[in-house]
Coordinates of N, CA and C in Angstrom, one line a residue:
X22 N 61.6 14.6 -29.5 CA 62.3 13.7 -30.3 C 62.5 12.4 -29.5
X23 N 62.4 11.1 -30.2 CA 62.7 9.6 -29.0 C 63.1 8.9 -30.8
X24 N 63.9 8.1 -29.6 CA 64.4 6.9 -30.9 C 64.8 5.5 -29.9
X25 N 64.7 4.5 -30.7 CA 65.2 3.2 -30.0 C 66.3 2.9 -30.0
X26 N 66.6 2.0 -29.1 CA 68.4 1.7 -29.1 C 68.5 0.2 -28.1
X27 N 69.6 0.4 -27.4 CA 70.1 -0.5 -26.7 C 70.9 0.1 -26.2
X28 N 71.1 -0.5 -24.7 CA 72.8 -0.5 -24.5 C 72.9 -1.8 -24.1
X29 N 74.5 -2.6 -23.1 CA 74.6 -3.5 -23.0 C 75.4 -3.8 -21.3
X30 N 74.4 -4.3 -20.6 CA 74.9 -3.8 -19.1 C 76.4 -5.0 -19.0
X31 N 77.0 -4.9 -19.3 CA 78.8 -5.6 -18.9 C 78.8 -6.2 -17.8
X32 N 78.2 -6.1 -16.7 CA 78.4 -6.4 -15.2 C 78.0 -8.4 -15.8
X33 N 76.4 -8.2 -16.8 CA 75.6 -9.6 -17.1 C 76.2 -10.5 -18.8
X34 N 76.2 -9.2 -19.5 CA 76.5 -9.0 -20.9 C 74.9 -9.1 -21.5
X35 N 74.0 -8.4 -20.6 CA 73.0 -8.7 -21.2 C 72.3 -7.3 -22.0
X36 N 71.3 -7.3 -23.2 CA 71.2 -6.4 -23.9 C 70.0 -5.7 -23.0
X37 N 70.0 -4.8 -23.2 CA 68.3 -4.2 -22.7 C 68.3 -2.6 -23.6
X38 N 67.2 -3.4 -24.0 CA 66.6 -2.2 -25.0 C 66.0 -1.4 -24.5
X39 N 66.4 0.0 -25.2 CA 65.4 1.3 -24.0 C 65.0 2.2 -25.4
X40 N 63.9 3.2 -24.8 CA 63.3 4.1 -25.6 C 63.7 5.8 -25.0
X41 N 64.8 6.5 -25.9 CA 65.2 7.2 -25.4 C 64.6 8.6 -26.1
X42 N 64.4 9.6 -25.3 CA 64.1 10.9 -25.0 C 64.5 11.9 -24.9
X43 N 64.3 12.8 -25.9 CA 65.1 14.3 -25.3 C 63.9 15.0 -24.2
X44 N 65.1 15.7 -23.4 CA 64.1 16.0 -22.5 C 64.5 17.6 -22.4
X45 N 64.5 18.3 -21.2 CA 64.2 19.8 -21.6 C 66.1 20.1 -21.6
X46 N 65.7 21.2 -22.2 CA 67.6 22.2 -22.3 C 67.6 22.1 -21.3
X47 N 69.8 21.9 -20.8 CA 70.3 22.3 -20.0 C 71.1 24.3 -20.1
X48 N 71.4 23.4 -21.2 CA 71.9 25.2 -21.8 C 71.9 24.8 -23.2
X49 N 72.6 25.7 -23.7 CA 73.3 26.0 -25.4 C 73.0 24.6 -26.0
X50 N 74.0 23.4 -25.4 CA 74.3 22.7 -26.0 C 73.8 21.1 -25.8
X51 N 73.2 21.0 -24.4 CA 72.7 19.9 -23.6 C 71.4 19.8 -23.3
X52 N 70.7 18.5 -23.4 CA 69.7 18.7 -23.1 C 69.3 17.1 -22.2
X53 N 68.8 17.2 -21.3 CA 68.7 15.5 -20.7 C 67.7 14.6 -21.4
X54 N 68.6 13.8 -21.1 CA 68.1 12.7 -21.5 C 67.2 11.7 -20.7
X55 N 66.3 11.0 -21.4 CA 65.6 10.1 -20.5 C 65.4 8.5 -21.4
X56 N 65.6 7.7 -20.2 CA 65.6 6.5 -21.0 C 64.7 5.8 -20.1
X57 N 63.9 4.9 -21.2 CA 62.6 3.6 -20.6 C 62.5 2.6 -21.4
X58 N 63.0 1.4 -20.3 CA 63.0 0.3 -20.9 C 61.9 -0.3 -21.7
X59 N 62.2 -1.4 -22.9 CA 61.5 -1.9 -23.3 C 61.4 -3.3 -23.8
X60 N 60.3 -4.1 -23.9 CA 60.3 -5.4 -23.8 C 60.7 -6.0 -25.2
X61 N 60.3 -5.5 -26.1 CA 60.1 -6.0 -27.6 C 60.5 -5.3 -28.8
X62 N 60.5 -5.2 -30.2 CA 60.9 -4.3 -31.2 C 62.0 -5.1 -31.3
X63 N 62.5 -4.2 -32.6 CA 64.5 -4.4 -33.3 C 65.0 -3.5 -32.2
X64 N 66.4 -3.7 -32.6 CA 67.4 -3.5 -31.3 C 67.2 -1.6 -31.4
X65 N 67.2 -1.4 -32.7 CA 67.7 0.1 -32.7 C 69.2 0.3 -32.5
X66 N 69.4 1.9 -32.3 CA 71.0 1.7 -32.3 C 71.8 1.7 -30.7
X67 N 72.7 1.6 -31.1 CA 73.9 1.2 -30.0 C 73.7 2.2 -29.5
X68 N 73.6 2.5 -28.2 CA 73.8 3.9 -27.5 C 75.1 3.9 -26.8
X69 N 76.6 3.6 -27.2 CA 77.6 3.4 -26.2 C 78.4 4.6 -25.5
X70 N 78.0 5.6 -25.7 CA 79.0 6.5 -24.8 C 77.8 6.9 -23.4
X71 N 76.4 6.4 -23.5 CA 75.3 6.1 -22.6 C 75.7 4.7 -21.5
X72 N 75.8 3.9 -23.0 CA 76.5 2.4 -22.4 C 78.1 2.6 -20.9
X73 N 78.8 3.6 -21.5 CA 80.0 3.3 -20.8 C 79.5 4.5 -19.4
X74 N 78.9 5.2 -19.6 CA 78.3 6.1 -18.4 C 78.0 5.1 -17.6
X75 N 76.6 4.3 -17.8 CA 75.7 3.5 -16.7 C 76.7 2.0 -16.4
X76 N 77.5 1.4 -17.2 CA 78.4 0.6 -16.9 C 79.8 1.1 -15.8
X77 N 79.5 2.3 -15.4 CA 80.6 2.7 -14.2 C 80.0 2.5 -13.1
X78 N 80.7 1.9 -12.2 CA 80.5 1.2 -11.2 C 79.4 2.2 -10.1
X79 N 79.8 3.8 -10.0 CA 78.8 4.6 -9.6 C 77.8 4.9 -9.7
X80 N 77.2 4.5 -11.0 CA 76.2 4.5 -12.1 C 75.6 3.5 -12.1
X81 N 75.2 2.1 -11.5 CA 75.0 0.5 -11.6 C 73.8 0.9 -11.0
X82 N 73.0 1.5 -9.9 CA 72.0 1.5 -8.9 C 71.0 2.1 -10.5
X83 N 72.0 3.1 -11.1 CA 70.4 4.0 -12.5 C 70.6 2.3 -13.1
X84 N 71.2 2.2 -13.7 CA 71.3 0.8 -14.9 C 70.3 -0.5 -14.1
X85 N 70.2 -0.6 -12.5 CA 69.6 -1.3 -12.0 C 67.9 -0.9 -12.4
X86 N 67.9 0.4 -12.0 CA 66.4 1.1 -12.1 C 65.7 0.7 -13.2
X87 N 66.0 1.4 -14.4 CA 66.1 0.8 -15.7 C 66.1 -0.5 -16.0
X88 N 66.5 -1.3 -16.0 CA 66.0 -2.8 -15.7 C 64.8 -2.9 -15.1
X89 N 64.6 -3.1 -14.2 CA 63.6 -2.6 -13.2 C 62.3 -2.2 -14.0
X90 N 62.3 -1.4 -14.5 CA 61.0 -0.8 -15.4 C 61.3 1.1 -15.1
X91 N 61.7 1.5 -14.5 CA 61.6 3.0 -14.0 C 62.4 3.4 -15.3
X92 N 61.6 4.8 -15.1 CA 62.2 6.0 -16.5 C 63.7 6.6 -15.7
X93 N 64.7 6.2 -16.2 CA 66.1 7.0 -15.6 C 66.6 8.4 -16.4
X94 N 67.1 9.4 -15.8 CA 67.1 11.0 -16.0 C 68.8 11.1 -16.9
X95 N 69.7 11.5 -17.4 CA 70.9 11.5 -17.5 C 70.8 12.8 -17.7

């Protein structure tokens, strides 16, 4: 399953659209995620509880990568 979206990195306020992925089970109820940026398309939806993850100050080096061009894991 993949769908489009956005989030919105706070540090710039700038948008960056990603193409997001389920990836394999963690257990029952989780399964990771993968996000890859993209250049073009409609926005898709808001990804914000993704948004407030990579917007923590611990988390800025993934939100860097992702910019960047690299597939990031959550």
């Amino acid at each position: 399953m993949q769908n489009i979206g956005y989030i919105i990195d706070k540090r710039t306020n700038e948008k960056v659209k990603v193409l997001w992925r389920k990836g394999r089970k963690l257990d029952k109820y989780c399964h990771q995620l993968h996000f890859k940026l993209r250049t073009s398309g409609k926005e898709g939806t808001h990804f914000t509880g993704e948004e407030d993850f990579l917007n923590l100050k611990e988390n800025h080096s993934k939100l860097d990568d992702l910019k960047l061009g690299k597939v990031i894991t959550l």
